[in-house]
Amino acid sequence: MAKIRQNTEVHCPLFQASDRLAEVFRAHGNAEGDSAHLTLWVDASIPGMPTPIRLERSVIVTIERLHLVGEMVPTYTVRWGPTEPGPFPTFTGTLHVDADDDYDTFSLRLDGAYEPPLGLIGAAFDGIIGGRIAAMCSRNLLSLIAGEIEANYAKDEAEKSKQREELSSA
């Protein structure tokens, strides 16, 4: 098992984090917002190859809310693995919402470990490129989630602004 830790800033108030995450998870999964089916991808350069290759796999990402005593911000378990057999790392970890210094933003942090595919051959593959694939997948997952949260937040704020303008001009 190899460790991964990635984080990204989300431009949305911290107090909305739980609802915004559930909104994203519902859009890609079940009505409860606890699992999703996403496609993760990577553009990876392999030593000795002149151009990057695109590895795209359909990956099931399962996200479940952990209810921790005294929790002020949500924490989720995250697991992913390919939907079809093939060389792709499987991941188990947690998704945390961390407060930023600014109340208008928060961070998403993904901590966990991945299992390189293919046993001993996979360990060699992991040393060459597999670790980069797993890291890119985690960055892409965080980017996807953050991007959708920010887009939904901006849309809602624009609608509120429009409603205030309509009220003030009436």
Coordinates of C-alpha atoms in Angstrom, one line a residue:
M1 CA 0.0 0.0 0.0
A2 CA 1.2 3.5 -0.9
K3 CA 0.0 6.7 0.8
I4 CA -1.7 9.6 -0.8
R5 CA -2.6 13.0 0.6
Q6 CA -4.0 15.7 -1.6
N7 CA -6.0 18.8 -0.9
T8 CA -7.7 21.6 -2.8
E9 CA -9.3 24.9 -1.9
V10 CA -13.0 25.4 -2.5
H11 CA -14.4 28.9 -3.0
C12 CA -17.6 28.5 -1.0
P13 CA -18.4 29.3 2.6
L14 CA -17.4 26.5 5.1
F15 CA -20.9 26.4 6.7
Q16 CA -22.3 25.2 3.3
A17 CA -19.7 22.5 2.8
S18 CA -21.9 19.6 4.0
D19 CA -24.9 20.5 1.9
R20 CA -22.8 21.3 -1.1
L21 CA -21.0 18.0 -0.9
A22 CA -24.3 16.1 -0.6
E23 CA -25.6 18.0 -3.7
V24 CA -22.6 16.9 -5.8
F25 CA -22.8 13.3 -4.6
R26 CA -26.5 13.2 -5.4
A27 CA -25.9 14.5 -8.9
H28 CA -23.5 11.5 -9.5
G29 CA -25.0 8.8 -7.5
N30 CA -28.0 7.9 -5.3
A31 CA -30.6 10.1 -3.8
E32 CA -29.0 9.9 -0.3
G33 CA -25.8 11.4 -1.7
D34 CA -23.5 8.7 -0.3
S35 CA -22.2 7.1 -3.4
A36 CA -21.2 8.1 -6.9
H37 CA -20.1 6.7 -10.2
L38 CA -17.5 8.9 -11.7
T39 CA -14.9 8.6 -14.4
L40 CA -11.4 9.4 -13.3
W41 CA -8.7 10.1 -15.8
V42 CA -5.0 10.9 -16.1
D43 CA -2.6 12.3 -18.6
A44 CA 0.7 10.6 -17.8
S45 CA 4.1 10.8 -19.3
I46 CA 6.0 7.5 -19.3
P47 CA 9.8 7.7 -19.4
G48 CA 11.0 7.0 -22.9
M49 CA 7.7 8.0 -24.6
P50 CA 7.6 11.3 -26.5
T51 CA 4.0 12.3 -25.7
P52 CA 1.7 11.9 -22.7
I53 CA -0.8 9.1 -22.9
R54 CA -4.4 9.4 -21.7
L55 CA -5.5 6.6 -19.4
E56 CA -9.2 6.7 -18.9
R57 CA -11.1 4.2 -16.7
S58 CA -14.6 4.1 -15.5
V59 CA -14.1 4.0 -11.7
I60 CA -16.7 3.5 -9.0
V61 CA -16.1 6.0 -6.3
T62 CA -18.1 5.2 -3.1
I63 CA -18.4 8.0 -0.6
E64 CA -20.1 7.5 2.7
R65 CA -20.5 10.1 5.5
L66 CA -18.9 9.3 8.8
H67 CA -20.8 10.6 11.7
L68 CA -18.2 11.5 14.3
V69 CA -19.0 12.7 17.9
G70 CA -18.6 16.5 18.1
E71 CA -18.1 16.9 14.4
M72 CA -18.2 20.5 13.2
V73 CA -17.5 19.7 9.6
P74 CA -18.2 16.5 7.6
T75 CA -15.8 13.6 7.1
Y76 CA -16.4 10.9 4.5
T77 CA -14.9 7.5 3.7
V78 CA -13.8 7.2 0.1
R79 CA -13.1 4.0 -1.9
W80 CA -12.5 3.6 -5.6
G81 CA -11.7 0.9 -8.0
P82 CA -12.2 0.2 -11.7
T83 CA -15.5 -1.1 -13.0
E84 CA -13.7 -3.4 -15.3
P85 CA -10.6 -5.5 -14.7
G86 CA -7.3 -3.9 -15.7
P87 CA -4.2 -2.2 -14.3
F88 CA -5.6 0.6 -12.2
P89 CA -4.9 1.4 -8.5
T90 CA -7.7 0.9 -5.9
F91 CA -7.9 3.4 -3.2
T92 CA -9.3 3.5 0.4
G93 CA -9.2 6.7 2.5
T94 CA -11.1 9.6 3.9
L95 CA -12.3 12.9 2.5
H96 CA -12.1 15.8 5.1
V97 CA -13.5 19.3 5.0
D98 CA -11.0 21.6 6.6
A99 CA -11.6 25.2 7.6
D100 CA -9.5 27.9 6.0
D101 CA -8.4 31.2 7.5
D102 CA -11.2 32.8 5.4
Y103 CA -14.8 31.8 6.1
D104 CA -15.5 32.2 2.4
T105 CA -13.4 29.1 1.5
F106 CA -12.7 25.7 2.8
S107 CA -10.3 22.9 1.8
L108 CA -11.1 19.3 0.7
R109 CA -8.4 16.9 1.9
L110 CA -8.1 13.3 0.6
D111 CA -6.0 11.0 2.8
G112 CA -5.6 7.3 2.2
A113 CA -3.7 4.6 0.5
Y114 CA -3.9 2.8 -2.8
E115 CA -3.0 -0.7 -3.8
P116 CA -0.9 -0.9 -7.0
P117 CA -2.4 -3.4 -9.5
L118 CA -0.7 -6.6 -10.8
G119 CA 1.1 -7.8 -7.6
L120 CA 4.9 -7.8 -8.0
I121 CA 4.8 -6.4 -11.5
G122 CA 2.5 -3.7 -10.2
A123 CA 5.1 -2.7 -7.6
A124 CA 7.6 -2.1 -10.5
F125 CA 4.9 -0.3 -12.5
D126 CA 4.1 1.8 -9.4
G127 CA 7.7 2.9 -9.2
I128 CA 7.7 4.0 -12.9
I129 CA 4.3 5.6 -13.2
G130 CA 1.6 4.0 -11.0
G131 CA 2.2 6.4 -8.1
R132 CA 1.7 9.4 -10.4
I133 CA -1.5 7.8 -11.8
A134 CA -2.9 7.4 -8.3
A135 CA -1.9 11.0 -7.3
M136 CA -3.4 12.4 -10.5
C137 CA -6.6 10.5 -9.9
S138 CA -6.9 11.9 -6.4
R139 CA -6.3 15.5 -7.7
N140 CA -8.8 15.0 -10.5
L141 CA -11.4 13.7 -8.0
L142 CA -10.9 16.7 -5.8
S143 CA -11.0 19.1 -8.8
L144 CA -14.2 17.6 -10.0
I145 CA -15.9 17.9 -6.6
A146 CA -14.6 21.4 -6.0
G147 CA -15.5 22.6 -9.5
E148 CA -19.1 21.4 -9.1
I149 CA -19.4 22.9 -5.6
E150 CA -18.1 26.3 -6.9
A151 CA -20.3 26.3 -9.9
N152 CA -23.4 25.5 -7.9
Y153 CA -22.5 28.1 -5.3
A154 CA -21.9 30.8 -8.0
K155 CA -25.2 29.9 -9.7
D156 CA -27.1 30.2 -6.4
E157 CA -25.5 33.5 -5.5
A158 CA -26.2 34.9 -9.0
E159 CA -29.9 33.9 -8.5
K160 CA -30.0 35.6 -5.1
S161 CA -28.5 38.8 -6.5
K162 CA -31.0 38.8 -9.3
Q163 CA -33.9 38.3 -6.9
R164 CA -32.6 41.2 -4.7
E165 CA -32.4 43.5 -7.8
E166 CA -35.9 42.6 -8.8
L167 CA -37.2 43.3 -5.3
S168 CA -35.4 46.7 -5.1
S169 CA -36.7 47.8 -8.5
A170 CA -40.3 46.8 -7.7

